[in-house]
CSV table of C-alpha atoms and ligand atoms in Angstrom, one decimal:
chain,number,residue,atom,x,y,z
K,1,UNK,CA,120.7,128.7,95.0
K,2,UNK,CA,118.7,131.3,93.2
K,3,UNK,CA,116.0,129.8,91.0
K,4,UNK,CA,117.0,130.5,87.4
K,5,UNK,CA,113.8,129.4,85.7
K,6,UNK,CA,110.4,127.9,86.5
K,7,UNK,CA,108.5,125.8,83.9
K,8,UNK,CA,104.9,124.6,84.2
K,9,UNK,CA,104.9,120.9,83.1
K,10,UNK,CA,101.4,119.8,84.0
K,11,UNK,CA,98.6,121.2,86.3
K,12,UNK,CA,100.4,119.8,89.3
K,13,UNK,CA,104.0,119.6,88.2
K,14,UNK,CA,106.6,122.4,87.8
K,15,UNK,CA,110.3,122.3,87.0
K,16,UNK,CA,112.8,124.6,88.7
K,17,UNK,CA,116.3,125.2,87.3
K,18,UNK,CA,119.3,126.6,89.2
K,19,UNK,CA,123.0,127.1,88.4
K,20,UNK,CA,125.3,124.8,90.3
K,21,UNK,CA,128.4,123.1,88.9
K,22,UNK,CA,128.2,120.0,91.1
K,23,UNK,CA,124.6,119.3,90.4
K,24,UNK,CA,125.0,120.0,86.7
K,25,UNK,CA,127.8,117.3,86.6
K,26,UNK,CA,125.6,114.8,88.5
K,27,UNK,CA,124.6,111.5,87.0
K,28,UNK,CA,121.2,110.3,85.8
K,29,UNK,CA,119.4,108.8,88.8
K,30,UNK,CA,121.1,110.9,91.4
K,31,UNK,CA,119.0,113.2,93.7
K,32,UNK,CA,119.3,116.3,95.8
K,33,UNK,CA,117.8,117.4,99.1
K,34,UNK,CA,115.9,120.6,98.5
K,35,UNK,CA,115.5,122.8,101.5
K,36,UNK,CA,112.6,125.3,101.5
K,37,UNK,CA,113.6,127.6,104.4
K,38,UNK,CA,111.0,127.5,107.2
K,39,UNK,CA,109.1,124.6,105.8
K,40,UNK,CA,111.1,121.3,105.2
K,41,UNK,CA,113.8,119.5,103.2
K,42,UNK,CA,112.7,116.9,100.7
K,43,UNK,CA,114.5,114.6,98.2
K,44,UNK,CA,114.1,115.4,94.4
K,45,UNK,CA,115.7,113.7,91.4
K,46,UNK,CA,117.9,115.7,89.1
K,47,UNK,CA,115.8,115.9,86.0
K,48,UNK,CA,118.1,118.1,83.9
K,49,UNK,CA,121.9,117.9,83.8
K,50,UNK,CA,123.6,120.7,81.8
K,51,UNK,CA,127.3,120.8,82.6
K,52,UNK,CA,127.8,123.1,79.5
K,53,UNK,CA,126.0,125.9,81.3
K,54,UNK,CA,126.4,124.7,84.9
K,55,UNK,CA,122.7,124.3,85.2
K,56,UNK,CA,120.6,121.5,86.8
K,57,UNK,CA,116.8,121.2,87.4
K,58,UNK,CA,114.3,119.4,89.5
K,59,UNK,CA,110.7,118.5,88.5
K,60,UNK,CA,108.3,118.7,91.4
K,61,UNK,CA,104.8,117.3,91.8
K,62,UNK,CA,102.7,119.2,94.4
K,63,UNK,CA,101.6,116.6,96.9
K,64,UNK,CA,101.9,118.2,100.3
K,65,UNK,CA,103.4,120.9,102.5
K,66,UNK,CA,106.9,121.2,101.1
K,67,UNK,CA,106.1,120.6,97.5
K,68,UNK,CA,103.2,123.1,97.8
K,69,UNK,CA,105.6,125.7,99.2
K,70,UNK,CA,108.0,125.0,96.4
K,71,UNK,CA,105.3,125.6,93.8
K,72,UNK,CA,104.9,129.1,95.2
K,73,UNK,CA,108.5,130.1,94.5
K,74,UNK,CA,109.4,132.3,91.6
K,75,UNK,CA,112.5,133.1,89.5
K,76,UNK,CA,115.1,134.7,91.8
K,77,UNK,CA,113.8,133.1,95.0
K,78,UNK,CA,116.3,131.1,97.1
K,79,UNK,CA,116.4,127.3,97.7
K,80,UNK,CA,118.8,125.2,99.7
K,81,UNK,CA,120.4,122.4,97.8
K,82,UNK,CA,122.4,119.5,99.3
K,83,UNK,CA,123.8,116.9,97.0
K,84,UNK,CA,123.9,115.3,94.5
K,85,UNK,CA,123.4,112.1,96.4
K,86,UNK,CA,123.0,108.4,95.7
K,87,UNK,CA,124.1,106.1,92.9
K,88,UNK,CA,123.0,106.3,89.3
K,89,UNK,CA,121.7,104.2,86.5
K,90,UNK,CA,124.4,102.1,84.8
K,91,UNK,CA,124.4,102.2,81.0
K,92,UNK,CA,127.7,100.6,80.0
K,93,UNK,CA,126.1,97.3,78.8
K,94,UNK,CA,123.0,98.9,77.2
K,95,UNK,CA,122.4,98.5,73.4
K,96,UNK,CA,118.6,98.0,73.1
K,97,UNK,CA,116.6,99.0,76.2
K,98,UNK,CA,113.1,99.3,77.5
K,99,UNK,CA,112.3,102.2,79.8
K,100,UNK,CA,109.0,102.3,81.7
K,101,UNK,CA,108.0,105.5,83.6
K,102,UNK,CA,105.0,106.7,85.5
K,103,UNK,CA,104.3,110.1,87.1
K,104,UNK,CA,107.3,112.0,88.3
K,105,UNK,CA,109.4,108.9,87.7
K,106,UNK,CA,110.1,110.5,84.4
K,107,UNK,CA,112.2,113.2,86.3
K,108,UNK,CA,115.0,110.7,86.8
K,109,UNK,CA,114.4,108.7,83.5
K,110,UNK,CA,114.6,111.8,81.3
K,111,UNK,CA,118.4,112.5,81.8
K,112,UNK,CA,118.9,108.7,81.6
K,113,UNK,CA,117.2,108.7,78.2
K,114,UNK,CA,119.3,111.6,77.0
K,115,UNK,CA,122.5,109.8,78.1
K,116,UNK,CA,121.4,106.6,76.3
K,117,UNK,CA,120.6,108.5,73.1
K,118,UNK,CA,124.1,110.1,73.2
K,119,UNK,CA,125.5,106.6,73.5
K,120,UNK,CA,123.5,105.6,70.4
K,121,UNK,CA,121.4,103.0,72.4
K,122,UNK,CA,118.1,102.0,70.9
K,123,UNK,CA,115.4,103.1,73.4
K,124,UNK,CA,111.7,102.0,73.7
K,125,UNK,CA,110.2,104.4,76.2
K,126,UNK,CA,106.7,103.8,77.7
K,127,UNK,CA,105.2,106.7,79.7
K,128,UNK,CA,102.1,106.2,81.7
K,129,UNK,CA,99.6,108.6,83.4
K,130,UNK,CA,96.0,108.7,84.6
K,131,UNK,CA,95.1,111.2,81.9
K,132,UNK,CA,96.6,113.1,78.9
K,133,UNK,CA,97.4,116.3,80.8
K,134,UNK,CA,99.4,114.3,83.4
K,135,UNK,CA,101.8,112.8,80.8
K,136,UNK,CA,105.1,114.2,81.9
K,137,UNK,CA,107.8,115.2,79.3
K,138,UNK,CA,105.9,113.7,76.4
K,139,UNK,CA,107.0,116.5,74.0
K,140,UNK,CA,110.6,116.5,75.3
K,141,UNK,CA,110.9,112.7,74.9
K,142,UNK,CA,109.1,112.6,71.5
K,143,UNK,CA,111.7,115.1,70.2
K,144,UNK,CA,114.6,113.3,71.7
K,145,UNK,CA,113.5,109.9,70.4
K,146,UNK,CA,112.4,111.0,66.9
K,147,UNK,CA,115.0,108.9,65.1
K,148,UNK,CA,113.8,105.7,63.4
K,149,UNK,CA,115.6,103.3,65.8
K,150,UNK,CA,113.8,104.5,69.0
K,151,UNK,CA,110.2,105.1,70.0
K,152,UNK,CA,107.9,106.6,72.6
K,153,UNK,CA,104.6,105.1,73.6
K,154,UNK,CA,102.1,106.6,76.0
K,155,UNK,CA,99.3,105.1,78.0
K,156,UNK,CA,96.5,106.8,79.9
K,157,UNK,CA,94.0,105.1,82.3
K,158,UNK,CA,91.1,107.1,80.8
K,159,UNK,CA,92.1,106.6,77.2
K,160,UNK,CA,92.5,110.4,76.6
K,161,UNK,CA,95.8,109.8,74.8
K,162,UNK,CA,97.7,106.8,73.5
K,163,UNK,CA,96.8,103.3,74.6
K,164,UNK,CA,94.2,102.8,77.3
K,165,UNK,CA,95.3,101.2,80.5
K,166,UNK,CA,98.4,100.8,82.7
K,167,UNK,CA,101.8,101.3,81.2
K,168,UNK,CA,102.8,97.8,82.3
K,169,UNK,CA,100.4,96.2,79.8
K,170,UNK,CA,102.1,97.3,76.6
K,171,UNK,CA,105.4,96.5,78.3
K,172,UNK,CA,104.3,92.9,78.8
K,173,UNK,CA,103.2,92.7,75.2
K,174,UNK,CA,106.5,94.1,73.9
K,175,UNK,CA,108.5,91.6,76.0
K,176,UNK,CA,106.3,88.7,74.9
K,177,UNK,CA,106.9,89.6,71.2
K,178,UNK,CA,110.3,88.0,71.6
K,179,UNK,CA,112.2,91.3,71.1
K,180,UNK,CA,115.5,91.0,73.0
K,181,UNK,CA,116.2,93.9,75.4
K,182,UNK,CA,119.5,94.0,77.3
K,183,UNK,CA,118.1,96.2,80.1
K,184,UNK,CA,114.8,97.4,81.6
K,185,UNK,CA,114.9,100.7,83.5
K,186,UNK,CA,112.0,101.9,85.5
K,187,UNK,CA,111.0,104.7,87.9
K,188,UNK,CA,107.5,105.6,89.2
K,189,UNK,CA,104.8,104.2,91.5
K,190,UNK,CA,106.2,101.2,93.4
K,191,UNK,CA,103.4,98.9,92.3
K,192,UNK,CA,104.3,99.6,88.7
K,193,UNK,CA,108.0,99.0,89.3
K,194,UNK,CA,107.1,95.8,91.1
K,195,UNK,CA,105.2,94.5,88.1
K,196,UNK,CA,108.1,95.4,85.8
K,197,UNK,CA,110.4,93.6,88.2
K,198,UNK,CA,108.2,90.5,87.9
K,199,UNK,CA,108.3,90.8,84.1
K,200,UNK,CA,112.1,91.2,84.1
K,201,UNK,CA,112.3,88.0,86.1
K,202,UNK,CA,109.9,86.1,83.8
K,203,UNK,CA,111.6,87.2,80.6
K,204,UNK,CA,115.1,87.1,82.0
K,205,UNK,CA,116.1,90.7,81.2
K,206,UNK,CA,118.5,92.7,83.4
K,207,UNK,CA,116.7,95.3,85.5
K,208,UNK,CA,117.3,98.6,87.2
K,209,UNK,CA,114.7,100.5,89.3
K,210,UNK,CA,114.9,103.8,91.1
K,211,UNK,CA,113.2,103.6,94.5
K,212,UNK,CA,111.5,106.2,96.6
K,213,UNK,CA,111.4,106.1,100.4
K,214,UNK,CA,110.9,108.8,103.1
K,215,UNK,CA,114.3,110.4,103.7
K,216,UNK,CA,115.8,112.7,106.2
K,217,UNK,CA,119.6,112.8,106.2
K,218,UNK,CA,120.3,111.4,102.7
K,219,UNK,CA,123.8,110.3,103.9
K,220,UNK,CA,123.0,106.9,105.3
K,221,UNK,CA,122.8,107.8,109.0
K,222,UNK,CA,119.2,108.1,110.0
K,223,UNK,CA,117.8,104.8,108.6
K,224,UNK,CA,114.5,106.2,107.6
K,225,UNK,CA,114.8,105.0,104.0
K,226,UNK,CA,115.9,101.4,104.7
K,227,UNK,CA,114.6,98.5,102.6
K,228,UNK,CA,115.9,95.2,104.0
K,229,UNK,CA,119.7,95.5,104.4
K,230,UNK,CA,119.9,98.5,102.1
K,231,UNK,CA,119.6,102.3,102.6
K,232,UNK,CA,117.9,103.8,99.6
K,233,UNK,CA,119.8,107.1,100.0
K,234,UNK,CA,123.3,105.5,100.0
K,235,UNK,CA,123.0,102.1,98.4
K,236,UNK,CA,120.4,103.4,95.9
K,237,UNK,CA,118.1,105.0,94.8
K,238,UNK,CA,118.8,102.7,91.8
K,239,UNK,CA,118.7,99.0,92.5
K,240,UNK,CA,119.4,96.0,90.3
K,241,UNK,CA,117.0,93.1,89.9
K,242,UNK,CA,119.4,90.9,91.9
K,243,UNK,CA,119.3,93.4,94.8
K,244,UNK,CA,115.5,93.6,94.7
K,245,UNK,CA,115.3,89.8,94.8
K,246,UNK,CA,117.0,90.0,98.2
K,247,UNK,CA,114.4,92.4,99.6
K,248,UNK,CA,111.3,90.8,98.0
K,249,UNK,CA,109.4,90.8,101.2
K,250,UNK,CA,109.6,94.6,101.4
K,251,UNK,CA,109.8,95.8,97.7
K,252,UNK,CA,106.3,96.6,96.5
K,253,UNK,CA,104.9,95.7,99.9
K,254,UNK,CA,105.7,98.5,102.4
K,255,UNK,CA,107.9,101.4,103.2
K,256,UNK,CA,108.6,103.0,106.6
K,257,UNK,CA,107.2,106.3,107.9
K,258,UNK,CA,109.3,108.8,109.7
K,259,UNK,CA,108.4,107.0,113.0
K,260,UNK,CA,109.7,103.7,111.5
K,261,UNK,CA,106.2,102.1,111.2
K,262,UNK,CA,105.4,100.1,108.1
K,263,UNK,CA,103.1,101.8,105.5
K,264,UNK,CA,101.6,99.4,103.0
K,265,UNK,CA,101.8,100.4,99.3
D,1,LIG,C1,115.2,109.7,95.8
D,1,LIG,C2,113.9,110.4,95.7
D,1,LIG,C3,113.7,111.1,94.6
D,1,LIG,C4,112.5,111.8,94.4
D,1,LIG,N1,112.3,112.6,93.3
D,1,LIG,C5,111.1,113.2,93.1
D,1,LIG,C6,111.0,114.1,92.0
D,1,LIG,O1,111.8,114.1,91.1
D,1,LIG,N2,109.8,114.8,91.8
D,1,LIG,C7,108.8,114.7,92.8
D,1,LIG,O2,107.8,115.4,92.7
D,1,LIG,N3,109.0,113.9,93.9
D,1,LIG,C8,110.1,113.2,94.1
D,1,LIG,N4,110.3,112.5,95.2
D,1,LIG,C9,109.2,112.4,96.2
D,1,LIG,C10,109.2,113.7,97.1
D,1,LIG,O3,110.4,113.7,97.8
D,1,LIG,C11,107.9,113.7,98.0
D,1,LIG,O4,106.8,113.9,97.2
D,1,LIG,C12,108.0,114.9,98.9
D,1,LIG,O5,109.0,114.7,99.9
D,1,LIG,C13,106.7,115.2,99.6
D,1,LIG,O6,106.9,116.3,100.5
D,1,LIG,P1,105.6,117.2,100.9
D,1,LIG,O7,106.0,117.9,102.2
D,1,LIG,O8,105.1,118.0,99.8
D,1,LIG,O9,104.5,116.1,101.2
D,1,LIG,P2,104.0,115.6,102.6
D,1,LIG,O10,103.1,116.7,103.2
D,1,LIG,O11,105.2,115.1,103.5
D,1,LIG,O12,103.1,114.4,102.2
D,1,LIG,C14,102.1,114.5,101.3
D,1,LIG,C15,101.8,113.1,100.6
D,1,LIG,O13,102.9,112.7,99.9
D,1,LIG,C16,103.4,111.5,100.3
D,1,LIG,N5,104.9,111.5,100.4
D,1,LIG,C17,105.7,112.2,101.2
D,1,LIG,N6,107.0,111.9,101.0
D,1,LIG,C18,107.0,111.0,100.1
D,1,LIG,C19,108.1,110.2,99.4
D,1,LIG,N7,109.4,110.4,99.8
D,1,LIG,N8,107.8,109.4,98.5
D,1,LIG,C20,106.5,109.2,98.1
D,1,LIG,N9,105.5,109.8,98.7
D,1,LIG,C21,105.7,110.7,99.6
D,1,LIG,C22,102.9,111.3,101.7
D,1,LIG,O14,102.6,109.9,101.9
D,1,LIG,C23,101.6,112.0,101.7
D,1,LIG,O15,100.5,111.2,101.2
D,1,LIG,C24,111.4,111.7,95.4
D,1,LIG,C25,111.7,111.0,96.6
D,1,LIG,C26,112.9,110.3,96.7
D,1,LIG,C27,113.1,109.5,97.9
């Protein structure tokens, strides 16, 4: 694919759009394998789905070799794209939902939020980051949820914007306030998702989380991304609370490296 546009989101995050009918028709939560020729192939969530113009996009945080090489690419440069892969968030039973995102987790939660708004679902969206400049998609989400039924709240660890602290803290307060949600969706650091899972169990709210694991094949063969009996690439990346209960000894505890060894979170 030729890169159609490049957008700076934060100092370490850029979005790259490309024209592809299959990806543009992907579902919120699905991901693609992005091949940077001569460097590596890495999984990235579809952060924009525009079937009307056959365009899709990924949002990439620069953390290492492949993402560093991706950040150097410009409009017109070529990327390899395999996918879309994996399952997606389910939204059929949603009426009033809580969405909790941290870091690049917003990449998969943004198209989900767009889908829910189209379905006239009431959304409470909590976005967390270390500092104000790291809050991803704050403007896009504020515009999307500007109606009086939905709301966006932000937290920063250094109090530079919104509430001070971790995003799970206002989530806990909101759930304690006896407001009845029919789904919690989350994507972000696994410790954050694990805390949200515990809250969903405590308050008895259905739960969906999109997990990250190291991936190679993305088609269920190599086993790198296993969590318990599941392969995150084929059975996920979105898992329900019931599924995560089955893999409690791994979820939030460790993932596996490319050599199969456990890496603690
Ligand atoms: C289904 C899925 C969807 C993803 N969506 C996005 C997205 O939308 N945007 C985004 O920026 N990233 C996303 N990631 C994470 C992304 O794939 C990794 O950040 C990327 O592979 C790192 O490659 P690298 O060569 O730059 O880093 P490396 O040089 O391989 O590693 C640098 C650092 O990043 C960590 N890292 C490497 N791979 C992963 C991984 N899979 N998960 C977590 N940490 C990792 C390593 O532990 C190391 O500390 C997703 C991962 C999965 C599995």
